[in-house]
Coordinates of C-alpha atoms in Angstrom, one line a residue:
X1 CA -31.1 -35.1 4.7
X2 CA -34.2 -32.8 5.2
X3 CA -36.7 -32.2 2.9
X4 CA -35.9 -35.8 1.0
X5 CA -38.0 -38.3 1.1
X6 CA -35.6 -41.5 1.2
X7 CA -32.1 -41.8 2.7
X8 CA -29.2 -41.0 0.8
X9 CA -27.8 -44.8 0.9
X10 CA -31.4 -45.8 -0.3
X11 CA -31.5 -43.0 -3.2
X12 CA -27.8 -44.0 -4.2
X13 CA -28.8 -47.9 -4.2
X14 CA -32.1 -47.3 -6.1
X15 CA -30.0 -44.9 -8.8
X16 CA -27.6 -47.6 -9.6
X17 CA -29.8 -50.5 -9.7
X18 CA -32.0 -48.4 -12.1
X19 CA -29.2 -47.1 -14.3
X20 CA -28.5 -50.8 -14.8
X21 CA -31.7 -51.9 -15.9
X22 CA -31.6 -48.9 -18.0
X23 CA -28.5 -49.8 -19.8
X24 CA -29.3 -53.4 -19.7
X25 CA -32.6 -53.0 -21.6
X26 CA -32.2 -50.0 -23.5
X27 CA -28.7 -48.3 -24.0
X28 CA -26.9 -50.8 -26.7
X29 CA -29.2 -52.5 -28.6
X30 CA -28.1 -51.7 -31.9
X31 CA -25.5 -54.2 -31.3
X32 CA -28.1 -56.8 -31.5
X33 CA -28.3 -56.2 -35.2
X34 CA -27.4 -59.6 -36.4
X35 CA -30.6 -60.9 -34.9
X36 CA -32.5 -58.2 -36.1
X37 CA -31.7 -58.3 -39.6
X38 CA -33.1 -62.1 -39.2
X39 CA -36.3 -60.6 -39.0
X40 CA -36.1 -57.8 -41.5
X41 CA -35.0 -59.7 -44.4
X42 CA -38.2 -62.4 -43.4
X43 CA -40.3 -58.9 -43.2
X44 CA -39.0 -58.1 -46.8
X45 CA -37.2 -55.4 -46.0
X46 CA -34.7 -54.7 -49.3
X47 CA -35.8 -57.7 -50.6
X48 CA -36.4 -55.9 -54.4
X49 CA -32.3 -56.0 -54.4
X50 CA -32.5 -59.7 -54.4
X51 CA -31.4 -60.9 -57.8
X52 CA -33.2 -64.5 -59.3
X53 CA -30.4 -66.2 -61.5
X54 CA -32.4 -68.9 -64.1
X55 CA -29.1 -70.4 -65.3
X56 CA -28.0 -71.6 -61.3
X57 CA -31.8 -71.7 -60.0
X58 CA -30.5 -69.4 -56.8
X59 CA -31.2 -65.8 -55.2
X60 CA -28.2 -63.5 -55.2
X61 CA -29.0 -60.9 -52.0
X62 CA -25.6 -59.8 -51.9
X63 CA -26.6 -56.3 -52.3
X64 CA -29.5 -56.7 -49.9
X65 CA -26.6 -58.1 -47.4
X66 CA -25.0 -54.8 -48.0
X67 CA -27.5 -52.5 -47.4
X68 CA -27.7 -53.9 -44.3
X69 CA -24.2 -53.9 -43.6
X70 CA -24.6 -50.2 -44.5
X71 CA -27.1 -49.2 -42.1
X72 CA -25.1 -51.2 -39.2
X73 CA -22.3 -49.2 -39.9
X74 CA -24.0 -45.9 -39.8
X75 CA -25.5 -46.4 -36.6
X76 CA -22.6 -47.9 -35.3
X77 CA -20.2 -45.3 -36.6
X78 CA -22.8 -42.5 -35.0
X79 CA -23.0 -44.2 -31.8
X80 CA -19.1 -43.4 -31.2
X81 CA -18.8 -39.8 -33.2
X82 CA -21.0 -38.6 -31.9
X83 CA -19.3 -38.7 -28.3
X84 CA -17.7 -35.6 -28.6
X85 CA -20.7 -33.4 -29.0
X86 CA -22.4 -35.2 -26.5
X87 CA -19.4 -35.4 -24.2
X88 CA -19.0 -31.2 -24.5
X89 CA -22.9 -31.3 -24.0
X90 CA -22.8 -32.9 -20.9
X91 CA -19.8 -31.4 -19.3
X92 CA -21.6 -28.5 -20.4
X93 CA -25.0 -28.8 -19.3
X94 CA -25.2 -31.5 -17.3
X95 CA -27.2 -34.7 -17.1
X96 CA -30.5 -33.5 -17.2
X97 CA -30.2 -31.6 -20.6
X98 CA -28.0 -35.0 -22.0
X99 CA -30.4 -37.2 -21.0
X100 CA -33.5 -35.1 -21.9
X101 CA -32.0 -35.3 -25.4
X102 CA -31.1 -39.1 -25.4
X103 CA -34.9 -39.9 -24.4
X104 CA -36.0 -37.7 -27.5
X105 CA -33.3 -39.6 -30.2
X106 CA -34.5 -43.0 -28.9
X107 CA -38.4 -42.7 -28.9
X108 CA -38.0 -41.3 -32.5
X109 CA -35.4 -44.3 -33.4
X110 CA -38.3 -46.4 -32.2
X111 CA -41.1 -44.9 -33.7
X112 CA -39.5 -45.0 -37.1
X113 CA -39.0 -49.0 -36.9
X114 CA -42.4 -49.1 -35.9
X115 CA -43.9 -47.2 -39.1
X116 CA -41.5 -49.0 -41.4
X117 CA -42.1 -51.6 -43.8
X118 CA -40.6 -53.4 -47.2
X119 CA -41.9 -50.7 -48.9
X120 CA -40.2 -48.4 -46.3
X121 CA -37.1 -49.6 -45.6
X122 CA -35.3 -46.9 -46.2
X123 CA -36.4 -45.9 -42.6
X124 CA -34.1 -48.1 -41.0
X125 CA -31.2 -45.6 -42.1
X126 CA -32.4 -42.8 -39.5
X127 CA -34.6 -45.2 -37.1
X128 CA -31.2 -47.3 -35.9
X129 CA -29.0 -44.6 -35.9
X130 CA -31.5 -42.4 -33.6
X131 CA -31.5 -45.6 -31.1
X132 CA -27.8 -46.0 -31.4
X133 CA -27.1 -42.2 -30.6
X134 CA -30.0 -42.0 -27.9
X135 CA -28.7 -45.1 -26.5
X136 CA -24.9 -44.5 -25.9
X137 CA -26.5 -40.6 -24.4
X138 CA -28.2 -42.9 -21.5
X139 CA -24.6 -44.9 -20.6
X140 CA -22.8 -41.1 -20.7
X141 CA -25.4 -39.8 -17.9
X142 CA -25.8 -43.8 -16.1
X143 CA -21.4 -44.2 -15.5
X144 CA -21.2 -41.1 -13.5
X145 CA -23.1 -43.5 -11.2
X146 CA -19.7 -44.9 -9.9
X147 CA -19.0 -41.7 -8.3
X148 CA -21.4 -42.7 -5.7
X149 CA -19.6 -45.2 -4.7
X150 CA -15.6 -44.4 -4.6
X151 CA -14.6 -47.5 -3.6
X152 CA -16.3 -49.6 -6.7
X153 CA -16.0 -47.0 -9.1
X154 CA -13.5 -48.8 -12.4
X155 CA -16.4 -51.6 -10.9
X156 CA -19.5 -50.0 -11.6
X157 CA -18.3 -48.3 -14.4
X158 CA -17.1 -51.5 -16.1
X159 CA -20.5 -53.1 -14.9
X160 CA -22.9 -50.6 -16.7
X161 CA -20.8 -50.5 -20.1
X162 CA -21.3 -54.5 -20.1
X163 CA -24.7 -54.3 -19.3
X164 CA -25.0 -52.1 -22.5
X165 CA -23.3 -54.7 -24.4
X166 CA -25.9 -57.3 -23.0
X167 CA -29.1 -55.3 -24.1
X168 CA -27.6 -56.0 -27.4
X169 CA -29.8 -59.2 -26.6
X170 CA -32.7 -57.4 -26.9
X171 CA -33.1 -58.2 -30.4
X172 CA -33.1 -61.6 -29.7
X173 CA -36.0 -61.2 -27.6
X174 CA -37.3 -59.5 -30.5
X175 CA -36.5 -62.3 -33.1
X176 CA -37.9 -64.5 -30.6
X177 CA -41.2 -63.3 -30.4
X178 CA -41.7 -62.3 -34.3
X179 CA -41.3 -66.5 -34.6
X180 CA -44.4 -66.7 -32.2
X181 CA -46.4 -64.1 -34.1
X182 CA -45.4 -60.8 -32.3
X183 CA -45.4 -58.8 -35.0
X184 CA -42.0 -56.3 -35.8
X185 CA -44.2 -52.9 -35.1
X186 CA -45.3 -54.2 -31.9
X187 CA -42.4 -55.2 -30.4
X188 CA -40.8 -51.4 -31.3
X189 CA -44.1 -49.5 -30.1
X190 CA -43.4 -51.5 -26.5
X191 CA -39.9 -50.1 -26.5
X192 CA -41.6 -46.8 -27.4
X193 CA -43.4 -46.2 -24.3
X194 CA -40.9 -47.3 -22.1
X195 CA -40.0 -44.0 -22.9
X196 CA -41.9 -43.0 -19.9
X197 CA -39.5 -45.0 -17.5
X198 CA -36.2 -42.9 -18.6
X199 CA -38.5 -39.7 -18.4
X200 CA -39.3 -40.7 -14.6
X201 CA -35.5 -42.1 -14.0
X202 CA -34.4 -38.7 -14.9
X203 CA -36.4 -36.8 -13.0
X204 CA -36.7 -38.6 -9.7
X205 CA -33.2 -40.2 -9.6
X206 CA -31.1 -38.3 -11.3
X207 CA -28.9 -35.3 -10.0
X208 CA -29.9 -31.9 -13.0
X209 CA -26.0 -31.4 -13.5
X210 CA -23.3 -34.0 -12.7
X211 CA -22.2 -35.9 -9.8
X212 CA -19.3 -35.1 -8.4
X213 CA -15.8 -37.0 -7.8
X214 CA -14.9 -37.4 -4.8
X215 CA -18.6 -37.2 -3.5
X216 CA -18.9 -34.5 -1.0
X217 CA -20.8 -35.4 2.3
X218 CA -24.5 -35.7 2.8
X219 CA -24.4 -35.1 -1.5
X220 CA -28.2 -35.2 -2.3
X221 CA -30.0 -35.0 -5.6
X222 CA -33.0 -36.1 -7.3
X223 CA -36.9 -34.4 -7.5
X224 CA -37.9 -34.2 -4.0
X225 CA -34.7 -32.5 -2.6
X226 CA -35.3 -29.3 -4.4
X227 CA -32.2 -27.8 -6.1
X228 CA -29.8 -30.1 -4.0
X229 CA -27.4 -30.9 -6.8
X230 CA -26.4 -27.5 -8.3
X231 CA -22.9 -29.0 -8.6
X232 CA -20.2 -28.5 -11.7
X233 CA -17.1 -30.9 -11.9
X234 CA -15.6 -28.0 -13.7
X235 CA -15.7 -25.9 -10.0
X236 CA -14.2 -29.1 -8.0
X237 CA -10.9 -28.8 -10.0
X238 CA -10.4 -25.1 -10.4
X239 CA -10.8 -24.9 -6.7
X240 CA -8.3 -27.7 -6.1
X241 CA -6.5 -25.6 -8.3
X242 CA -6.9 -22.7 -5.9
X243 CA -6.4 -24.8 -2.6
X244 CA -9.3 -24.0 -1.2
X245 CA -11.7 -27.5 -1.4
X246 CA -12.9 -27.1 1.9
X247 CA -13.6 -23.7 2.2
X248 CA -17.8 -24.6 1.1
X249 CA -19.8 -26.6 3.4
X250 CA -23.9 -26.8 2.8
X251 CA -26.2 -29.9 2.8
X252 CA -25.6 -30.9 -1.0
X253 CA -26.1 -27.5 -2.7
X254 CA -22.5 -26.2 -4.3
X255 CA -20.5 -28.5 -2.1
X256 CA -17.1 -29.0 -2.8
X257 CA -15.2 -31.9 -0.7
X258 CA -11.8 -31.3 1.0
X259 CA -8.6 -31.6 -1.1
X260 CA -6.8 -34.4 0.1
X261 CA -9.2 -36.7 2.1
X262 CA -7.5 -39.5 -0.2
X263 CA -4.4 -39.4 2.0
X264 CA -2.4 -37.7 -0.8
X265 CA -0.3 -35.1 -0.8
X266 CA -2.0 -32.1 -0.8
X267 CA 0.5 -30.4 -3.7
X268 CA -0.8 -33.2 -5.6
X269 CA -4.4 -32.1 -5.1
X270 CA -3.5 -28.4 -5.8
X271 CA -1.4 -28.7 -8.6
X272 CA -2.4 -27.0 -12.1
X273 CA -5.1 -29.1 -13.8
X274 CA -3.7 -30.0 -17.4
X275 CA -5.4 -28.5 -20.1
X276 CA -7.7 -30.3 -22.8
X277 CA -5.3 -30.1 -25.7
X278 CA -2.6 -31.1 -23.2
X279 CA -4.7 -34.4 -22.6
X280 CA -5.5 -35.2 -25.9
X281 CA -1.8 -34.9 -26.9
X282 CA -0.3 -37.2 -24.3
X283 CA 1.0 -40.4 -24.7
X284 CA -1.7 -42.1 -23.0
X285 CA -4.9 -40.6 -24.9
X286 CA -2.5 -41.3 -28.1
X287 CA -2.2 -44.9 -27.9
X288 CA -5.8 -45.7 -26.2
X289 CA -6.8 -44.0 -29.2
X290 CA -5.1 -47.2 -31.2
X291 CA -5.9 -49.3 -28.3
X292 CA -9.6 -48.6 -28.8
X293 CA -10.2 -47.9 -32.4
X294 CA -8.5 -51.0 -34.1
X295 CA -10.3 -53.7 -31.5
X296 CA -13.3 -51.6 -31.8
X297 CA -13.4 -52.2 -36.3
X298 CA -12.6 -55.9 -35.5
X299 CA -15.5 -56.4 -33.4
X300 CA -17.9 -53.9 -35.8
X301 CA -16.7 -56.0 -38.8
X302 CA -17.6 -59.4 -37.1
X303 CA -21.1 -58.2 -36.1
X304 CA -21.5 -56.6 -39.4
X305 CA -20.4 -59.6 -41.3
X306 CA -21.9 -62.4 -39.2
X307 CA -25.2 -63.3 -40.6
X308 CA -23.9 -63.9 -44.2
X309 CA -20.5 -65.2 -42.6
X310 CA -22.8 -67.5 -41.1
X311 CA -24.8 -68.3 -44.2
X312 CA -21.5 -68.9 -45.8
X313 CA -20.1 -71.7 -42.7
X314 CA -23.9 -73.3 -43.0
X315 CA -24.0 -73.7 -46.7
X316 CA -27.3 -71.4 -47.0
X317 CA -28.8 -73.8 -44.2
X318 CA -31.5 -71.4 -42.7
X319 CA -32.0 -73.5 -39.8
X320 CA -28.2 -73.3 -39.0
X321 CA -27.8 -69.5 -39.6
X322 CA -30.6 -69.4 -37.0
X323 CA -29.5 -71.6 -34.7
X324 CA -25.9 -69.8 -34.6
X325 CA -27.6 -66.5 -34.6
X326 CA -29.7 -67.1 -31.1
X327 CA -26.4 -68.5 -29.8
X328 CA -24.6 -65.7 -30.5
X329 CA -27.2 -63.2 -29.2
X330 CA -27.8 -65.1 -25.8
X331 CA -23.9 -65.1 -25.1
X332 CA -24.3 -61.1 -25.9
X333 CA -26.5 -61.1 -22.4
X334 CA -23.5 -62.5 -20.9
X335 CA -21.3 -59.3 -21.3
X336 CA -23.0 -57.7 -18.2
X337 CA -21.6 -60.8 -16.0
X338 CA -18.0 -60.3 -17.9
X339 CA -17.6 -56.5 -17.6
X340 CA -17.2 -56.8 -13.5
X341 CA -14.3 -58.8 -14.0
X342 CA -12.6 -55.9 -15.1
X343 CA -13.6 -53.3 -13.1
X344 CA -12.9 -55.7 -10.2
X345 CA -8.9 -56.0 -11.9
X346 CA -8.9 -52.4 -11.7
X347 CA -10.1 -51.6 -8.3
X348 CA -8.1 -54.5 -6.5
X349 CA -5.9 -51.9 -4.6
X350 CA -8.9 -49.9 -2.8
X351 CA -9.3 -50.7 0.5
X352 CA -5.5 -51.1 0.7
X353 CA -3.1 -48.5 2.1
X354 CA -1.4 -46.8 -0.5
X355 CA 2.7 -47.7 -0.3
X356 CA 4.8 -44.8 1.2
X357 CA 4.7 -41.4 -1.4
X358 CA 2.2 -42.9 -3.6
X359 CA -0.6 -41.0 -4.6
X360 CA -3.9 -42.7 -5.3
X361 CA -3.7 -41.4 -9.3
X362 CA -0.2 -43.3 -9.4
X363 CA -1.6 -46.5 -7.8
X364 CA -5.0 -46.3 -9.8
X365 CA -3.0 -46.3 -13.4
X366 CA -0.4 -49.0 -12.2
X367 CA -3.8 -51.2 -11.5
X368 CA -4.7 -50.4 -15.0
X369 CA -2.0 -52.6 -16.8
X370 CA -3.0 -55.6 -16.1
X371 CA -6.9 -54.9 -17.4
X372 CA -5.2 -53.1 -20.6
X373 CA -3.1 -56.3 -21.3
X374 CA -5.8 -58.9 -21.1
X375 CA -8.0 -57.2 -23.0
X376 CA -5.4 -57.2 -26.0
X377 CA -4.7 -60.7 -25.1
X378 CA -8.7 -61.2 -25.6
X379 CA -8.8 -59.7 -28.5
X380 CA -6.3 -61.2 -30.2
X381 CA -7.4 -64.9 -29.4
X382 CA -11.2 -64.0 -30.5
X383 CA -9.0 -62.7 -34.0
X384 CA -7.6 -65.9 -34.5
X385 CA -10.9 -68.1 -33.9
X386 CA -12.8 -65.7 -36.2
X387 CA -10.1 -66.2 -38.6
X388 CA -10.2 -70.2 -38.7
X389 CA -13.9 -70.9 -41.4
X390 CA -15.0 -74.2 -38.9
X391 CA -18.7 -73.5 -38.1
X392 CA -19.0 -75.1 -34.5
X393 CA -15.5 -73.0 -34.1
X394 CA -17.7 -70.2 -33.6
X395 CA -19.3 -70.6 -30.5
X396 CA -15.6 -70.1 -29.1
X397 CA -15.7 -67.1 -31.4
X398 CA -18.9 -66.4 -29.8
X399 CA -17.5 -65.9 -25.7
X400 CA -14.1 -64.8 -26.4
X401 CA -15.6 -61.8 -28.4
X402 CA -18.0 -61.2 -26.0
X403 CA -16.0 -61.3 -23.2
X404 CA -13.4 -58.9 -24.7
X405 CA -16.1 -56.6 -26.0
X406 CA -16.9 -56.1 -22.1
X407 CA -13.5 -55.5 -21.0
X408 CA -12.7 -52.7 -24.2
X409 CA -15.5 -50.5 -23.4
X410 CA -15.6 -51.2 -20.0
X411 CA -11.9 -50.1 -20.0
X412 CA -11.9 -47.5 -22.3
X413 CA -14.3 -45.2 -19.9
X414 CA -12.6 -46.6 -16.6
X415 CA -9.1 -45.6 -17.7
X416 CA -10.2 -42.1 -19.2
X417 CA -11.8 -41.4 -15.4
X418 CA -8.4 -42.2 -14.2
X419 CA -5.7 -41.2 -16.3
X420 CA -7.2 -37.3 -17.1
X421 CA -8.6 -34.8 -14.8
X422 CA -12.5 -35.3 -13.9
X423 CA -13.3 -31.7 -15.5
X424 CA -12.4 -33.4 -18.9
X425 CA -13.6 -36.7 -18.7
X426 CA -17.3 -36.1 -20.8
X427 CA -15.2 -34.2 -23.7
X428 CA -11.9 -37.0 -23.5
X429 CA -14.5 -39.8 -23.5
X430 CA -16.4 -38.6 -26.5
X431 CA -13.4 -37.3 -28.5
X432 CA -11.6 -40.9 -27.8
X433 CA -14.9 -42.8 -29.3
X434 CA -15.6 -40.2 -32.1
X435 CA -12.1 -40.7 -33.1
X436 CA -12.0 -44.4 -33.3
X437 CA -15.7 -44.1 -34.8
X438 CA -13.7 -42.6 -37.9
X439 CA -11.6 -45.5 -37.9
X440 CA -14.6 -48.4 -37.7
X441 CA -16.1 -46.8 -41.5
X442 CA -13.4 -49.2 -42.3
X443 CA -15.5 -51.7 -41.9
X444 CA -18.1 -51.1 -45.2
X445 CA -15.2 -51.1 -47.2
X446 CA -13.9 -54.0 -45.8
X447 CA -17.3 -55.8 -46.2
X448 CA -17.0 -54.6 -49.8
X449 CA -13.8 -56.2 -50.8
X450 CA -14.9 -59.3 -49.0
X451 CA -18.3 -59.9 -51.2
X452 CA -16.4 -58.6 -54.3
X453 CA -12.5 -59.1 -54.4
X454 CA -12.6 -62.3 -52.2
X455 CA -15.7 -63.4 -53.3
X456 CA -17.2 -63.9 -49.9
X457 CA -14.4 -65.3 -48.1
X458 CA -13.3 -62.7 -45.1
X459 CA -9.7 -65.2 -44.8
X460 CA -7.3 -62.3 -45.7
X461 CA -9.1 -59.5 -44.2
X462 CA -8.8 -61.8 -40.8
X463 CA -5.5 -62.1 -41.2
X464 CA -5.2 -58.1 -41.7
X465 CA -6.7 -57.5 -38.6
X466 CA -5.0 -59.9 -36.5
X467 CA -1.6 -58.3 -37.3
X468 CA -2.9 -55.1 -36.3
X469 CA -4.6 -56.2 -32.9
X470 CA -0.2 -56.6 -32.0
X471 CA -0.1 -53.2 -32.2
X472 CA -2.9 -52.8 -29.3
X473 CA 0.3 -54.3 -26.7
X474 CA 2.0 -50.9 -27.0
X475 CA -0.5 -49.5 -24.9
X476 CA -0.5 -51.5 -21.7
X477 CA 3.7 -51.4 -22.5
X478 CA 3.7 -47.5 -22.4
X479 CA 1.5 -47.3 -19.3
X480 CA 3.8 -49.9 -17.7
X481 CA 6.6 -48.2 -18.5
X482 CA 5.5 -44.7 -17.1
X483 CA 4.5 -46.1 -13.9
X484 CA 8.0 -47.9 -13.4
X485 CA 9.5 -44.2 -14.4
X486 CA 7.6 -42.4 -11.8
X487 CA 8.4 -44.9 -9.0
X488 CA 11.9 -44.7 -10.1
X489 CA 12.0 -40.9 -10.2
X490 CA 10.5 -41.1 -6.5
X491 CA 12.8 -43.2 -5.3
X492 CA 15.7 -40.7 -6.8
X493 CA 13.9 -37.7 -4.8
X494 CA 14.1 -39.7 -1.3
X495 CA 17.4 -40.8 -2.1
X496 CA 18.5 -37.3 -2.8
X497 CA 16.7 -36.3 0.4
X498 CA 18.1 -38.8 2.5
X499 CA 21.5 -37.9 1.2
X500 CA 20.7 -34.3 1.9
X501 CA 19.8 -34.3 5.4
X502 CA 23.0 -36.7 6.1
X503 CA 25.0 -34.5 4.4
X504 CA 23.8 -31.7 6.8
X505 CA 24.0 -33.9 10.1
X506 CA 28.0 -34.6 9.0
X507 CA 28.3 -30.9 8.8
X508 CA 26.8 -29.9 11.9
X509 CA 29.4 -32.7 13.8

């Protein structure tokens, strides 16, 4: 490693444990809206849509409740569509560039809550949907991490999308210090120039362009090794393509690692790369589409809902709402102790030797299954509790939507790494999440018919979503299904082999 100045094991640890307290502070904090909107509406914020009835002696802020609603789903619905532009930007460009851009959304997402007001609260609209788009930018450029570390990578991967869904706590910090006089414009000017940190991260322990899969030897990157890291995933495949992965050797500059060190069979690693359309066809990026998008609207509608679901469960009981809002933020912080779980499910065959004529892509997707079933299974039990209107119910509601939160984001990215060509993975990613962004708009109307139609009581719409989180099982079904075709057809090509050669040794006697 000459001319850096820490080892490569000490640059790769310090780079992951960084990239989680990035994502675990910063990345997903948007999510944390509930709590947040706690201390908006005590700041004023929309309160001129409150409506004073004389006749009932109440406050109607149904419409404040849906301005609110709106602005979550903006920012939520960006923080996913915006995947594919940022996915083609950093397969593009690479990680300096992405990230460079991230830092830029954020700090002005930041700065906007800072210099809003009541009599500004219109500021929200661009100020949380700058943080959501800058924040999901810094977990693109952070899961590339796992390629570090081959053996862990469905691991680590899993492990920074759940710390994203933990900094959704941060808000809760937030709330928490507003109630001891830490004002609102504080709190976001802190966040503001933390800035810095992700400036210094990116420079220091970051590669410029993208960390490669599978991580060729003495890979180095970062500020003091120069231009170590010139390296494209793009030129890793197409030279796969061409057979010729070990025909570059330097110290980290343009490397490209040998074709088959996996223990596959090298016409596996030399075969023709499948195309983008291709991918985004198939079977597999067809139903984790539907996988992802309808689990993904039932968890946006419940955080978009929850405070005045809440209000509605407590009978208007401030203290209540409040007390069930803290409990659901803390158990947020939990989703970065969940996510490993399923990153662990999914690498519980590394380390193992691969069974005769398997190739690690085969065994990797078969591992997959089980992770893809619980999650559905998850999803659909947190449906079902959300469903049922019995307030202490909902700190069940609380852990199981947590929990499966982790494992669907967590899973999403893990099983795009696996199931589609590392050249593609940046644009599959973010077309997958812009996609089933399109689909979670759903929710605003949904929030609609519930404070109009149903007159506040989300019963039906539950019951709605609960029949279409059965449709989720087909995925896990069809992935189950291809993997029992493929060992099948391999069995049929050694049995025709075998019957070949004995065919030939009864000829020759």
């Amino acid at each position: 490693m000459q001319g850096c100045g820490i080892s490569t094991g000490l640059r790769y640890r310090l780079t992951l444990l960084t990239g989680m307290l990035e994502c675990l502070c910063f990345a997903g904090l948007v999510f944390g809206f509930a709590s947040l909107v706690f201390v908006l509406k005590a700041d004023g914020y929309f309160s001129e849509l409150c409506v004073s009835s004389q006749d009932t002696n109440s406050t109607d802020c149904s419409i404040q409740d849906e301005q609110f609603s709106l602005i979550f789903t903006i920012a939520s619905f960006l923080n996913n569509f915006i995947n594919l532009l940022v996915g083609y930007l950093f397969d593009r460009f690479g990680t300096l560039v992405t990230r460079v851009l991230g830092i830029s959304l954020y700090t002005t997402g930041t700065i906007l809550v800072a210099a809003s007001n009541a009599a500004f609260s219109n500021l929200l609209f661009p100020a949380l949907s700058c943080i959501a788009v800058g924040g999901v930018l810094f977990l693109l450029t952070n899961m590339q991490i796992g390629n570090l570390f081959p053996d862990h990578r469905s691991t680590i991967i899993t492990l920074y999308n759940g710390a994203f869904d933990s900094s959704s706590a941060v808000f809760l910090l937030i709330k928490i210090l507003y109630e001891h006089d830490v004002s609102l414009r504080t709190s976001f000017l802190i966040l503001s120039f933390c800035s810095i940190i992700h400036l210094l991260r990116t420079f220091v322990l970051m590669p410029r362009t993208h960390i490669p899969y599978t991580l060729p030897q003495h890979y180095t990157y970062g500020w003091d090794c120069g231009n170590g890291n010139t390296y494209n995933v793009e030129q890793l495949e197409k030279t796969r393509e061409d057979g010729k992965g070990s025909s570059q050797e330097s110290s980290g500059k343009d490397i490209v690692p040998p074709a088959a060190e996996d223990g596959t069979d090298s016409q596996d690693s030399e075969k023709k790369v499948e195309s983008f359309w291709s991918c985004v066809l198939s079977g597999f990026f067809i139903l984790h589409l539907l996988w992802l998008s309808v689990m993904q609207l039932r968890h946006y509608l419940f955080i978009g809902t929850l405070n005045p679901r809440l209000t509605r469960l407590a009978n208007t009981n401030p203290v209540l709402v409040s007390q069930y809002t803290n409990a659901f933020a803390m158990t947020q912080m939990c989703g970065v102790l969940c996510a490993p779980w399923n990153g662990l499910i999914m690498d519980r065959h590394k380390g193992k030797p691969l069974a005769l004529g398997v190739t690690e892509h085969e065994a990797d997707l078969h591992s997959s299954v089980l992770s893809l079933f619980l999650t559905c299974l998850q999803c659909l039990l947190f449906s079902v509790c959300a469903s049922i209107p019995l307030l202490p119910l909902q700190y069940l509601t609380f852990v199981l939507q947590v929990l499966n939160r982790s494992f669907l984001y967590g899973g999403t990215a893990a099983f795009v790494s696996i199931a589609f060509p590392a050249s593609h993975f940046g644009k599959l990613y973010g077309m997958v999440m812009s996609l089933s962004a399109i689909v979670s708009l759903l929710q605003y109307p949904f929030f609609a018919l519930i404070k109009g139609s149903l007159g506040g009581d989300p019963f039906y719409v539950d019951i709605a979503l609960i029949v279409l989180t059965l449709l989720v099982f087909s995925h896990p079904a069809y992935v189950f299904i291809h993997c029992r075709r493929v060992a099948r057809d391999r069995m049929d090509q050694t049995q025709a082999k075998v019957d070949k050669v004995t065919v030939m040794a009864e000829a020759k006697l």
